[in-house]
Short mmCIF file of C-alpha atoms in Angstrom, two decimals:
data_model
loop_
_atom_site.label_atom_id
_atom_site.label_comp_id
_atom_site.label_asym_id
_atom_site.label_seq_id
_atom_site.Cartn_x
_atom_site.Cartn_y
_atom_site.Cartn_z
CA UNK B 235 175.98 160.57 95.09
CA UNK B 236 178.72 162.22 97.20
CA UNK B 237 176.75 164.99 99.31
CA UNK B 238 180.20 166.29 100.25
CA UNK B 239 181.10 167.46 96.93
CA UNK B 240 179.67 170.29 95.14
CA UNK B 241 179.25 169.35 91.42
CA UNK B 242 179.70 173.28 90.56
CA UNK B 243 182.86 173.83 92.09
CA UNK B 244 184.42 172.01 89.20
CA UNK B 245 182.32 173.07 86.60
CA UNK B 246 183.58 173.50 83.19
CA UNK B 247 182.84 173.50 79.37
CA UNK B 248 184.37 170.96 76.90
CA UNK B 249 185.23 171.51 73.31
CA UNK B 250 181.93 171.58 72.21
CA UNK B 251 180.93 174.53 74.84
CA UNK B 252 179.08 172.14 77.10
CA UNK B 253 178.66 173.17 80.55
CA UNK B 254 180.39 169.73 82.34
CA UNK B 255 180.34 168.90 86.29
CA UNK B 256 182.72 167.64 88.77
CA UNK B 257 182.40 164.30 88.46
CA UNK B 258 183.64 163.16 92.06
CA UNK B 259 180.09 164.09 93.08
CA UNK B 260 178.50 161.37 91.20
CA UNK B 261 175.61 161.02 89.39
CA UNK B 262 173.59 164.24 88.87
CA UNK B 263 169.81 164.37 87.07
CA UNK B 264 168.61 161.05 86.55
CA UNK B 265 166.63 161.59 83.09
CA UNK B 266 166.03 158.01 81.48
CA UNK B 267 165.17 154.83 83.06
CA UNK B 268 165.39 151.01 81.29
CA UNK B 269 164.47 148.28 83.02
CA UNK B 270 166.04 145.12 81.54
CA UNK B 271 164.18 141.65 82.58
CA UNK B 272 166.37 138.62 83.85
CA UNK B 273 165.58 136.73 80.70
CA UNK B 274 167.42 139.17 78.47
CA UNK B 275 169.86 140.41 80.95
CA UNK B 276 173.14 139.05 79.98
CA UNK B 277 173.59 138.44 83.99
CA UNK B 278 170.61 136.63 84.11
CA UNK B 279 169.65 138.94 86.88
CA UNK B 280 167.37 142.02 86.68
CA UNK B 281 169.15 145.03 85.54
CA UNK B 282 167.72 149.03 85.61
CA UNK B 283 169.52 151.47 83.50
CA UNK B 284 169.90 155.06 84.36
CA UNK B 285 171.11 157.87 82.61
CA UNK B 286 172.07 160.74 83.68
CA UNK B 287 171.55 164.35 82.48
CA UNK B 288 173.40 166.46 83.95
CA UNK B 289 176.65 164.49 84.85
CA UNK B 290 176.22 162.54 81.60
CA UNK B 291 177.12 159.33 83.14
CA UNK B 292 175.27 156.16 83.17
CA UNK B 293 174.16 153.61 86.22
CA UNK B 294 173.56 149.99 86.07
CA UNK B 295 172.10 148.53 88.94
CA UNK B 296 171.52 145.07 89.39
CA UNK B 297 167.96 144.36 90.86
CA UNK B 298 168.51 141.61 93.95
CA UNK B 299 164.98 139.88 94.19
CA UNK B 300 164.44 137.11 96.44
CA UNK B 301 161.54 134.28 96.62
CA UNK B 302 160.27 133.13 99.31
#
C-alpha cells in the first residue's frame, strides 16, 4: 500500500451507488485469505490469495520457501 495516498480523497460511487476508493493507494481491507499449495498451484510454487474489501481488488503473492 501507498502510505502517501489517501484512499478518500478520490472517493466515489459507481453505477450501482457503491462507495469506491482511489485506487493509487493500493490495496485497502484485506477480508479473505486462500492459500493455494505448490501441488495445485499452476506455478508450481506456493500461492496466497487475498481479497480485498474495501478497494475490491485482489493480491496474489507467490510464497518463496527455501530448504535447507
Amino acid at each position: 500500500r501507498d502510505m502517501s495516498v489517501n484512499p478518500k480523497d478520490n472517493k466515489q460511487k459507481n453505477a450501482d451507488g457503491v462507495k469506491t476508493y482511489q485506487v493509487d493507494a493500493g490495496d485497502l481491507g484485506p477480508e479473505a485469505f486462500k492459500y493455494v499449495s505448490a501441488k495445485d498451484s499452476p506455478s508450481g510454487t506456493p500461492i496466497l490469495i487475498v481479497g480485498n474489501e474495501v478497494s475490491g481488488t485482489t493480491r496474489f503473492y507467490r510464497i518463496n520457501t527455501k530448504v535447507k
